[in-house]
XYZ file of C-alpha atoms in Angstrom:
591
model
C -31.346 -8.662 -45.756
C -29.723 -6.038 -43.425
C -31.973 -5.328 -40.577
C -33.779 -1.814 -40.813
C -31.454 1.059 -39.017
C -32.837 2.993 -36.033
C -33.710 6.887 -36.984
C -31.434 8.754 -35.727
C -31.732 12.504 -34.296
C -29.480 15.114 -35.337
C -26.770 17.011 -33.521
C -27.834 20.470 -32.398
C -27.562 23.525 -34.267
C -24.308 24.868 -33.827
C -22.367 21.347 -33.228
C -19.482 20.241 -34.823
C -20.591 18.855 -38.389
C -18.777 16.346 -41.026
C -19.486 15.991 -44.486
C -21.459 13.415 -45.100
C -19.266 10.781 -46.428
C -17.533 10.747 -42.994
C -21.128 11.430 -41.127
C -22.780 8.266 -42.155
C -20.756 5.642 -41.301
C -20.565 7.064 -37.884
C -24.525 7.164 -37.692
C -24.298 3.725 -38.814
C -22.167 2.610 -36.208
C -24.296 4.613 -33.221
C -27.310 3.111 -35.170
C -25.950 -0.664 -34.912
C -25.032 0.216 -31.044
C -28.920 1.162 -30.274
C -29.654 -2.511 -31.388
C -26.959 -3.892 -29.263
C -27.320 -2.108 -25.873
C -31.173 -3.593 -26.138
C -28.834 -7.350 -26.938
C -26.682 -6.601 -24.098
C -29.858 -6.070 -21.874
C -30.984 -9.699 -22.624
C -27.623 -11.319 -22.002
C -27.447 -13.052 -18.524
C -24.890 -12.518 -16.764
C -23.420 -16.266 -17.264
C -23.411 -15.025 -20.953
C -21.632 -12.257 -20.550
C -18.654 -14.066 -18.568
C -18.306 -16.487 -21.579
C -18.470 -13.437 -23.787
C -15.330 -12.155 -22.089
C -13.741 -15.770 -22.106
C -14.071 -15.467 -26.340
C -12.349 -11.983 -25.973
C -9.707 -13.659 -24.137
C -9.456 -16.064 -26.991
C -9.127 -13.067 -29.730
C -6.822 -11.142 -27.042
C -4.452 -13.732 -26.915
C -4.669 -14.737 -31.306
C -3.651 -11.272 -31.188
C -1.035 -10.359 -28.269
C 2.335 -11.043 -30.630
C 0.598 -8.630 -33.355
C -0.263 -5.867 -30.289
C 3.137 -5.603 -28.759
C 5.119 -5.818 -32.179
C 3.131 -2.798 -33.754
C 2.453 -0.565 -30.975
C 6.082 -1.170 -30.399
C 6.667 -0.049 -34.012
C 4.751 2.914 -33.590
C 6.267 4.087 -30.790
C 10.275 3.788 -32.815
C 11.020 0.724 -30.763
C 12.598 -1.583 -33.646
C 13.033 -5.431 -33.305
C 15.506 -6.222 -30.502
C 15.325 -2.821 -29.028
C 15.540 -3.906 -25.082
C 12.218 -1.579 -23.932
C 10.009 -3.184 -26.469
C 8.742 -4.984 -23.224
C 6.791 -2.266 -22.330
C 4.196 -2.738 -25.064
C 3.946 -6.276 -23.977
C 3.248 -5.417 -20.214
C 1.136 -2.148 -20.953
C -0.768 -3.717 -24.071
C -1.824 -7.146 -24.051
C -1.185 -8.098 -20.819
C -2.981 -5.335 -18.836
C -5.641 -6.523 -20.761
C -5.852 -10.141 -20.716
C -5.181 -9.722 -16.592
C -8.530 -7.725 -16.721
C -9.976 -9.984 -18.312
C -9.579 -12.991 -16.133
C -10.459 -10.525 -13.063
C -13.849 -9.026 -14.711
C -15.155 -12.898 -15.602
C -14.158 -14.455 -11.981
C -16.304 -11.361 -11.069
C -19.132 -11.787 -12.873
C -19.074 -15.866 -11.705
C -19.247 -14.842 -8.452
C -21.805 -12.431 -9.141
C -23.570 -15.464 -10.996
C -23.122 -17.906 -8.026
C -25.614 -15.410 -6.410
C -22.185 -14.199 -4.653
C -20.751 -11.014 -4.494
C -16.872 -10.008 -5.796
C -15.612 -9.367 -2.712
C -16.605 -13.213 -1.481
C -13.377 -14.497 0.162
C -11.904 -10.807 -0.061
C -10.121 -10.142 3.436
C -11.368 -6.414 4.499
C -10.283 -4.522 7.242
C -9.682 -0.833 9.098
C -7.610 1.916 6.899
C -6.755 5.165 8.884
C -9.179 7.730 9.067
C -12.293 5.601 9.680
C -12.256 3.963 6.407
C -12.784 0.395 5.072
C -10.259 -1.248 2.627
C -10.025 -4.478 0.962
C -6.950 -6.309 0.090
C -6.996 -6.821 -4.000
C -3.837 -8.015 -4.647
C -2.641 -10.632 -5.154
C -5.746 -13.066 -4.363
C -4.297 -15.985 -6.312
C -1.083 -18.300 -4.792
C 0.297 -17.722 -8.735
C 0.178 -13.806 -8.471
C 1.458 -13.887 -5.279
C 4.651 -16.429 -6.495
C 5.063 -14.217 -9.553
C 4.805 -10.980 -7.987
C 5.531 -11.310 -4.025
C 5.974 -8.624 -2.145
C 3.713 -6.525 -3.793
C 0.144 -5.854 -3.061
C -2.624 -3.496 -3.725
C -5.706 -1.933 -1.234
C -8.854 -0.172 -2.338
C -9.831 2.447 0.221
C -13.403 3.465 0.148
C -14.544 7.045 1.291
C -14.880 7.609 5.288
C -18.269 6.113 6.546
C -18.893 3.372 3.628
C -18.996 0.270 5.448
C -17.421 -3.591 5.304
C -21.614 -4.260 4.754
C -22.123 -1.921 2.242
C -19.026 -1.890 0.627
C -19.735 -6.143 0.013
C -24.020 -5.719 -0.771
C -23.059 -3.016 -3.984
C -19.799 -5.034 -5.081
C -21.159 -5.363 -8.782
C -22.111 -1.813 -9.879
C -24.187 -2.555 -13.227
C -24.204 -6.207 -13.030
C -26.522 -5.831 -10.474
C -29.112 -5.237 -12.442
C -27.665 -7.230 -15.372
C -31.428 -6.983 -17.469
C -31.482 -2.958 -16.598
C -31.648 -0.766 -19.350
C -28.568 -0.530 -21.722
C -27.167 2.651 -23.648
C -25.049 4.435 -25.908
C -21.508 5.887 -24.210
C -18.718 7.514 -26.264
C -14.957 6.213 -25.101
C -12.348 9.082 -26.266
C -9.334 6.705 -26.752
C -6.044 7.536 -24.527
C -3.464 8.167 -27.690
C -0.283 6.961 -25.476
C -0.752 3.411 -23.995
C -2.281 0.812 -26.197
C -4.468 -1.166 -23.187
C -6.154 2.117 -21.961
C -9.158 2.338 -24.647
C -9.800 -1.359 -24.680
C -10.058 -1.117 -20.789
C -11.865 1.575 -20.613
C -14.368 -0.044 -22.899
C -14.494 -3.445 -20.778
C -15.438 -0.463 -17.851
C -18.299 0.777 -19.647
C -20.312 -2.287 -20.659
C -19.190 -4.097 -16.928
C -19.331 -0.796 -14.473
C -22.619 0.736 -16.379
C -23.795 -1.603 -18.922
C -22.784 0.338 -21.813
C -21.697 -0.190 -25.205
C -19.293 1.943 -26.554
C -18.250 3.725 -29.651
C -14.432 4.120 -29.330
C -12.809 6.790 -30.803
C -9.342 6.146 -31.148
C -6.500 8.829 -31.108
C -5.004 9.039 -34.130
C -1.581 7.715 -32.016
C -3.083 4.712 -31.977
C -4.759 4.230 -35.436
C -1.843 1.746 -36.815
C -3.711 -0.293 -33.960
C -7.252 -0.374 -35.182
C -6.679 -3.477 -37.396
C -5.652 -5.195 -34.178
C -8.136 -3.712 -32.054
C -10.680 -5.230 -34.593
C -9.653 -8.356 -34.682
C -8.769 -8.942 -30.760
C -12.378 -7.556 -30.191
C -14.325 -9.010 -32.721
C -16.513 -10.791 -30.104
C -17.789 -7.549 -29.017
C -17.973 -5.745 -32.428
C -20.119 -8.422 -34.130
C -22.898 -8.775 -31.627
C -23.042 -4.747 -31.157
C -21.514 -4.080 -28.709
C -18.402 -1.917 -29.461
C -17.675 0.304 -32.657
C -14.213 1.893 -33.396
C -13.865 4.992 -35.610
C -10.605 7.273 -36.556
C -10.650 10.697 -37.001
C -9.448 13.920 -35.513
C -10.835 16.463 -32.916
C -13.898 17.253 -35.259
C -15.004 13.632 -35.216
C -14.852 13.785 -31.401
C -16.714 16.742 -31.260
C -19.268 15.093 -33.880
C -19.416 12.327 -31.194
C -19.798 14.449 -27.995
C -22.833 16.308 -29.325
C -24.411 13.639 -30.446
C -27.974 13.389 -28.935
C -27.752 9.350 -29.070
C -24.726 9.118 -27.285
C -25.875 9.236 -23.388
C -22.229 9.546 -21.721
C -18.844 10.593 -22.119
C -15.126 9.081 -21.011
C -12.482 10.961 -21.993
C -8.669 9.623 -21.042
C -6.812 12.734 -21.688
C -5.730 16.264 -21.097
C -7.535 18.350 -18.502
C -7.510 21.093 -21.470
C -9.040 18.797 -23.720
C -11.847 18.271 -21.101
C -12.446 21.985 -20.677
C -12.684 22.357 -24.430
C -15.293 19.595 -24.727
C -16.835 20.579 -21.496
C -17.019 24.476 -21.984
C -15.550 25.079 -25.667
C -13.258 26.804 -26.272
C -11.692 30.602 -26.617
C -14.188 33.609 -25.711
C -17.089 31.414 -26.091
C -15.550 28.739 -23.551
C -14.423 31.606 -21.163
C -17.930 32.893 -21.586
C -19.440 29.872 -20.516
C -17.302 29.258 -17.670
C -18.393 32.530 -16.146
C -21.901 31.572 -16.615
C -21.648 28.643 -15.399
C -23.225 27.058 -18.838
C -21.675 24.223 -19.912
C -22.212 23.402 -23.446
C -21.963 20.029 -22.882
C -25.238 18.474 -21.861
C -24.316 15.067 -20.995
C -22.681 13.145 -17.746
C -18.763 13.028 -18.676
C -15.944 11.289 -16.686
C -12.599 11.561 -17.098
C -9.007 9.691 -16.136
C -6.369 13.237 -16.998
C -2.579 13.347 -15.674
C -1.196 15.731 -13.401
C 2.622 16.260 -11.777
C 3.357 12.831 -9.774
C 5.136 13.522 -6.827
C 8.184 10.750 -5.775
C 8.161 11.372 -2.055
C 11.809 9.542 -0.464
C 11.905 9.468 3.274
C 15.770 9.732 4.906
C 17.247 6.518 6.207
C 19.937 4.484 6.293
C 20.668 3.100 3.033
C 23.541 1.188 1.777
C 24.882 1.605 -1.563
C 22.691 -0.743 -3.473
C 19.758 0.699 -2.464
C 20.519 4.001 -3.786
C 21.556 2.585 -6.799
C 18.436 0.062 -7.396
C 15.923 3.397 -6.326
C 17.700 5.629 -8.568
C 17.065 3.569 -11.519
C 13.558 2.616 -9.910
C 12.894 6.701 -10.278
C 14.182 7.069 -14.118
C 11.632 4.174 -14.851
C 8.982 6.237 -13.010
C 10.031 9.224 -15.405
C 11.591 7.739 -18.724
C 8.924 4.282 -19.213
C 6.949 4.763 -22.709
C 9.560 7.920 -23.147
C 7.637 9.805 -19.975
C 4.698 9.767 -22.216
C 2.274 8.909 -19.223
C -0.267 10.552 -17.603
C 1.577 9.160 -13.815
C 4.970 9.519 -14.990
C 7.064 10.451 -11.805
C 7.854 14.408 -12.124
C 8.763 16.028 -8.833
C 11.188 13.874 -6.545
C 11.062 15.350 -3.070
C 14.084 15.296 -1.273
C 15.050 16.048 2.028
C 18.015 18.411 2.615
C 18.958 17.002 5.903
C 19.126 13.849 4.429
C 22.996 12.745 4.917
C 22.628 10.704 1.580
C 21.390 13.113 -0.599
C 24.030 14.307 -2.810
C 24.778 10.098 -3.295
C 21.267 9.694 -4.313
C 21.048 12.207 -7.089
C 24.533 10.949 -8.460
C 22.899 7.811 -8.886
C 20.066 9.102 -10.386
C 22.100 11.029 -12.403
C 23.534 7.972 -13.810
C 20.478 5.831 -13.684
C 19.065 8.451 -16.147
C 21.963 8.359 -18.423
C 22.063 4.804 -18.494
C 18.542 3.437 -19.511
C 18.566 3.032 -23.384
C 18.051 5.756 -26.000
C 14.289 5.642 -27.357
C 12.598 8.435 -29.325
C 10.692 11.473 -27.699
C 7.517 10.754 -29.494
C 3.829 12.014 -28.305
C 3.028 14.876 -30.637
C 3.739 18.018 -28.648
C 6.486 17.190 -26.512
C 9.373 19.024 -28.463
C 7.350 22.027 -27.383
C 6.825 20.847 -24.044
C 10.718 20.123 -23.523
C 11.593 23.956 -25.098
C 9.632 25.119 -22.204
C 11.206 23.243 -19.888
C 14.361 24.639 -21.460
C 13.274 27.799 -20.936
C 12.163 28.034 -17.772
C 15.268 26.102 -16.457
C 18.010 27.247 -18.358
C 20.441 25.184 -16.068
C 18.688 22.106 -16.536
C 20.583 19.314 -16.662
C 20.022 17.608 -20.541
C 21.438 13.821 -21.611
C 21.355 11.329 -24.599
C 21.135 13.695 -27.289
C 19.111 16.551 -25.449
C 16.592 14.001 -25.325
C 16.292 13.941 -21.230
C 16.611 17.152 -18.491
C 17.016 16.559 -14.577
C 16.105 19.961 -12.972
C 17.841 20.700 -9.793
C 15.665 23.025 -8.112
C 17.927 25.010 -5.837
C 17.207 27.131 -2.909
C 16.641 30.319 -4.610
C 15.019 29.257 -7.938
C 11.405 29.177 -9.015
C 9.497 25.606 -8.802
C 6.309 27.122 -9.707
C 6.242 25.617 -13.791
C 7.662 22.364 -13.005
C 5.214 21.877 -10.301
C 1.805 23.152 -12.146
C 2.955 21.705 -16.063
C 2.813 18.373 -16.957
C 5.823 18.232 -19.223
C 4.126 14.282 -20.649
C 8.445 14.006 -21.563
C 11.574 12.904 -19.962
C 11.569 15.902 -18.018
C 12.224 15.442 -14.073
C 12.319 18.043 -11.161
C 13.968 17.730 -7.747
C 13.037 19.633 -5.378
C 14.376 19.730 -1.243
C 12.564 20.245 2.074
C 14.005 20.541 5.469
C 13.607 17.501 8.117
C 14.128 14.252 8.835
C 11.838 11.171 9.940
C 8.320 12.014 10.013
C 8.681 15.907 10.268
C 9.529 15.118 6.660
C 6.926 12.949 5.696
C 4.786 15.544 6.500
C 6.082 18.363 5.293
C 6.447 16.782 1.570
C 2.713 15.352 1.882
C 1.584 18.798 2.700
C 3.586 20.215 -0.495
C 2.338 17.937 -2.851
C -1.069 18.104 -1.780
C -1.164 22.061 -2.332
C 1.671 22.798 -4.923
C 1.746 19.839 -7.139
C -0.921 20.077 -10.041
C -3.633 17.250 -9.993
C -4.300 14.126 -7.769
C -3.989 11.013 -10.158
C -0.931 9.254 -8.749
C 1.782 10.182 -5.484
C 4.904 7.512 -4.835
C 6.830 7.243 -1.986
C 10.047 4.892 -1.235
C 10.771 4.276 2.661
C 13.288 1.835 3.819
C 11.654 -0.595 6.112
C 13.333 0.191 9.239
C 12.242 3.901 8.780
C 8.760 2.708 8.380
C 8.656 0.394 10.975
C 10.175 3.291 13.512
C 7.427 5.847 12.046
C 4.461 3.425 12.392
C 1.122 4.824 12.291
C 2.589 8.356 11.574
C 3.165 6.842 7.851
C -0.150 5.369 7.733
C -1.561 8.593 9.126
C 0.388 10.390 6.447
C -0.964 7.861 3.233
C -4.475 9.001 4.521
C -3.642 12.358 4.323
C -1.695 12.484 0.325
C -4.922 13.496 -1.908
C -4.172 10.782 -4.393
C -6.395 8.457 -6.720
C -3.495 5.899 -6.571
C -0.626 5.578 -3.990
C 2.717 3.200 -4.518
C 4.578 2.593 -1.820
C 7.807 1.338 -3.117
C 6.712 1.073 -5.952
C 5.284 2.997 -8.789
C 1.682 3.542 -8.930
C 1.768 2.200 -12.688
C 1.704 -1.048 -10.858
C -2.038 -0.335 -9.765
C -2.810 0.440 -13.333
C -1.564 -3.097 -14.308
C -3.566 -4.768 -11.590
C -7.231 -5.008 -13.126
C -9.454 -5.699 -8.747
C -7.403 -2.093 -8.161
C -9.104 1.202 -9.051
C -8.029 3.485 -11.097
C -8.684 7.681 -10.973
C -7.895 10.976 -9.286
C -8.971 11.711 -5.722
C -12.610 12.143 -5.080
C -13.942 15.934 -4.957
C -13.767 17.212 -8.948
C -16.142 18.447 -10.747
C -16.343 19.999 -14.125
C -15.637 23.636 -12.882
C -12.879 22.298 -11.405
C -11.389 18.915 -12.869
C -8.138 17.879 -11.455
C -7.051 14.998 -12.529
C -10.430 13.641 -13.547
C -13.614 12.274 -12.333
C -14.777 8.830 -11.534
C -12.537 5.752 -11.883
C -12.015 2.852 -14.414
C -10.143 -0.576 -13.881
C -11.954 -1.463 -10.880
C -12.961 -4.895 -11.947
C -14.273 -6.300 -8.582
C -17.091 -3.611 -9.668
C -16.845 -1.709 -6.106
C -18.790 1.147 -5.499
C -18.015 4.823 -3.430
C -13.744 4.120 -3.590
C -11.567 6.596 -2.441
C -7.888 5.673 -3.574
C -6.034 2.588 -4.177
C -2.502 1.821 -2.357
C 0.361 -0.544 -3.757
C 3.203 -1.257 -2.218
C 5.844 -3.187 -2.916
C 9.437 -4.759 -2.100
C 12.141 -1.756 -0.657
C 14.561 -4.182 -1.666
C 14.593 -6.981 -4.967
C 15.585 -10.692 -4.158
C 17.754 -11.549 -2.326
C 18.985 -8.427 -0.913
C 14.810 -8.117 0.466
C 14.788 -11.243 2.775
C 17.237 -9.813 5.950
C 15.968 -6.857 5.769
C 12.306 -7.704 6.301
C 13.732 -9.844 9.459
C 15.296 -6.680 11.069
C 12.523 -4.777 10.046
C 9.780 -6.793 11.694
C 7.753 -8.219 8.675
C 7.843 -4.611 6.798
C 8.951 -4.241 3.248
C 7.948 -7.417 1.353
C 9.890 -10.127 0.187
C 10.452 -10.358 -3.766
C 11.502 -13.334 -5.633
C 12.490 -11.178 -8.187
C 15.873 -9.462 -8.586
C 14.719 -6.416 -10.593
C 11.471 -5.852 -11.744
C 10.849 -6.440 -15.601
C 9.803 -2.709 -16.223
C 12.808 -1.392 -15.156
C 14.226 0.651 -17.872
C 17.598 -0.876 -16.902
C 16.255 -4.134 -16.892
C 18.914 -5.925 -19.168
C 16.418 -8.662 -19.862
C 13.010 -6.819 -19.785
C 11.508 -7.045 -22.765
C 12.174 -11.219 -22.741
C 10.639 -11.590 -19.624
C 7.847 -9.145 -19.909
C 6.944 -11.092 -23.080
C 7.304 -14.677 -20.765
C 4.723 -13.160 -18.158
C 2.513 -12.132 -20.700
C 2.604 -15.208 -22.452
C 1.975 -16.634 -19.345
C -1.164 -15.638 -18.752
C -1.922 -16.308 -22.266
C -1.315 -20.363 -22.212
C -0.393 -20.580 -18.187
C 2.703 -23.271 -19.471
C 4.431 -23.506 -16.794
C 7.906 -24.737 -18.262
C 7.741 -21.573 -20.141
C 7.360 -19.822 -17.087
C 10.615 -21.164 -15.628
C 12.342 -19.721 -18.227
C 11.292 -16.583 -18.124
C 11.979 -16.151 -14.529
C 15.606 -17.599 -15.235
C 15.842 -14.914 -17.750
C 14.689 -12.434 -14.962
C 17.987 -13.917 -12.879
C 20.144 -11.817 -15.653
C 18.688 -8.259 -15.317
């Protein structure tokens, strides 16, 4: 016999409402999650790490399924060469998160902390970091040269930063509850790690509401997570925005992640038209619940001057299209302003590159709902934009008399991209462009910047000065700061200092599977230059600018042979056979 369902209270008067064929199974499902947030309380934390080693089981049954319909979904047919996007972004995102949250929690179990054989040390500004990435000799083989730093906020220190490594599992038999998880609709791995986040971080289960982008996923979803549905742990649901707002209001439901729009948190947080303005002014939020939230913003690509030789403007100019045109520029860190300098000898060679670079990478439909509408306005404000493949793509010039304000304040979520020039050189430049994307760029989710090593090496603590001072969540440094979101022990989330009146680019952070407490930003940085061209360089540059075994990176756009070896790395980490693994970085040899 079924066991007896909690009572449930009902939504406030003047809440969204369903009919009741669509309200009850929703009850149901909050009802079932009361029952398992008092099971979660009773798991130990040994438990819980084999708990995650049976999703890793159902994550990997499922990883072929994953890539091949999100793929689908997205207008990528069979054989299309970016289809290695939904492997890297889907399946393997999560399987690497995985592995990270359970060695956590066995440290944690070992009567250890996370952060146990973690090297720490000073960041600018009287801060603390630890060194994440990569922490394993096979992460470091696969992916040398690049690396990732959590930051935490001025005045936490090394002590503190190791005795609350842990968050929740801390207190692994503290009380349990109800949170809501509003599914990101544009890359498959976001609502499954946001989940993992709210049962690790704050111990607690999760109804996920998936966007209805994603709902040819839920099958898939069901089945790779199936060790977390059956016990209580996790529900999924469909619906539209009046099953959200069913779930926000909800007097059960004791928290609320959003990964989304910064409009879409105002409407939740305040409502919407006069009502919503209404409440703004009053300062009376009509939601009455703790909410975080992971929203976009306008990326900036910051590119110091140097010396570069032909090659490297070439490799960075496709490395910026990828920062723009990956998953079709539907992401909420897509690159969107490139800041150029105007002294900058190279310059005009740069953006003929880019030009090209942008042309080049493969045709793929423009498909988020919305962004036709986006792109018209785009097309409207800059009627001399620059349009490709089928007025699917614009590069906008910004010259020295035209308006910057709407490409710097709207993110277009398209294959849109803005260029925009500063005077200087060296690090007058730096500067200069860290100082305009701080105050003119909208948000404070993700800032790249590419520097050539001998640049960097002749700045020296002027750049590091200069990393302290962007006002970013996430920070790639030759690289794009989509490799922090694919790198489970770094954080990911906007700059510290939102709040509800004022979001940004969100509040709190997610990923963050070392479990660390009072973070400030996360840095990457990677390789200036791919194998081999990286190894003399780093000689004459005095140990700056990492050395990559890899000759292009797999998420390239113009990676000829991306989608093969994306799908080797993944599988990879699904079976760790290492005569596969040869063969996929062979493959990588051909991009």
């Amino acid at each position: 016999m079924a066991a007896e369902r909690t009572a449930l209270k009902s939504p406030p008067k003047g809440a969204p409402q369903l009919d009741d064929e669509r309200r009850a199974p929703i009850d149901a499902a909050i009802s079932d999650l009361q029952r398992g947030a008092r099971a979660w309380s009773h798991l130990t934390i040994g438990q819980r790490a084999k708990l995650l080693g049976r999703v890793r089981a159902t994550v990997v049954a499922t990883a072929a399924e994953w890539a091949d319909v999100a793929s689908l979904s997205k207008g990528l047919e069979p054989g299309h060469p970016l289809r290695g996007e939904e492997w890297l972004s889907g399946p393997y995102a999560t399987l690497v998160a995985l592995d990270a949250y359970a060695e956590s929690l066995g440290r944690i179990e070992r009567g250890g902390s996370p952060l146990d054989g973690v090297r720490m040390d000073a960041a600018p500004g009287e801060r603390v970091r630890v060194h994440t990435f990569p922490t394993h000799a096979i992460d470091g083989l696969l992916l040398s040269g690049y690396t990732t730093e959590v930051w935490f906020e001025p005045g936490v220190t090394e002590a503190e930063a190791r005795a609350r490594a842990g968050l929740g599992q801390l207190d692994a038999t503290g009380t349990s509850s109800v949170g809501l998880v509003l599914g990101a609709g544009n890359i498959t791995s976001i609502p499954v790690l946001d989940v993992l986040y709210e049962l690790l971080a704050f111990n607690r289960v999760a109804i996920l509401k998936v966007n209805p982008t994603q709902d040819s996923l839920v099958p898939v979803y069901e089945r790779a997570l199936a060790p977390l549905i059956e016990p209580g742990f996790l529900r999924i649901v469909r619906g539209a925005g009046d099953v959200g707002g069913y779930l926000v209001s909800h007097p059960e439901i004791a928290h609320v992640h959003i990964t989304g729009s910064a409009a879409t948190f105002d409407a939740i947080t305040w409502g919407t038209g006069a009502d919503g303005a209404r409440r703004r002014r009053e300062n009376r939020p009509q939601l009455k619940k703790p909410i975080t939230a992971e929203l976009g913003g306008v990326s900036p690509i910051i590119i110091v001057p140097g010396e570069w030789t032909s090659a490297d403007l070439r490799f960075h100019a496709e490395h910026v299209a990828t920062m723009r045109l990956q998953n079709s520029g539907h992401n909420c860190i897509a690159g969107q302003v490139v800041i150029l300098s105007s002294d900058w000898a190279q310059r005009d060679a740069f953006l003929a590159e880019l030009r090209a670079a942008y042309d080049r990478a493969p045709a793929r439909p423009v498909w988020y709902p919305n962004s036709a509408a986006k792109m018209d306005a785009a097309a409207a404000s800059y009627p001399d934009a620059r349009w490709s493949v089928d007025h699917t793509r614009a590069i906008v010039e910004i010259g020295a008399e035209d308006e910057a304000s709407d490409l710097e304040t709207t993110e277009y979520f398209s294959p849109v991209l803005g260029v925009v020039t500063l005077p200087g050189n060296g690090q007058e430049f730096l500067d200069a462009a860290v100082a305009h994307a701080n105050e003119r760029l909208t948000g404070t989710l993700g800032a790249n910047v590419l520097i050539d090593p001998v640049t960097q090496a002749a700045l020296g603590d002027g750049f590091e000065r200069a990393i302290a001072d962007l006002r970013y969540g996430d920070i790639a440094i030759n690289t794009w700061t989509a490799f922090a979101f694919l790198t489970p022990t770094a954080t990911w989330g906007a700059f510290p200092g939102a709040s509800i009146d004022d979001v940004e680019s969100g509040i709190g952070v997610v990923h963050n599977a070392m479990l660390l407490e009072r973070v400030e930003r996360s840095v990457a940085r990677g390789p200036f230059r791919p194998f081999p061209r990286s190894v003399p360089g780093v000689v004459r540059a005095r140990g700056r600018g990492g050395v990559s075994v890899l000759p292009k990176p797999p998420w390239f756009v113009t990676s000829r042979t991306g989608a093969a070896v994306s799908e080797g790395f993944t599988r990879f980490r699904m079976d760790g056979n290492l005569a596969r693994l040869s063969a996929t970085l062979v493959k990588a040899y051909g991009a």
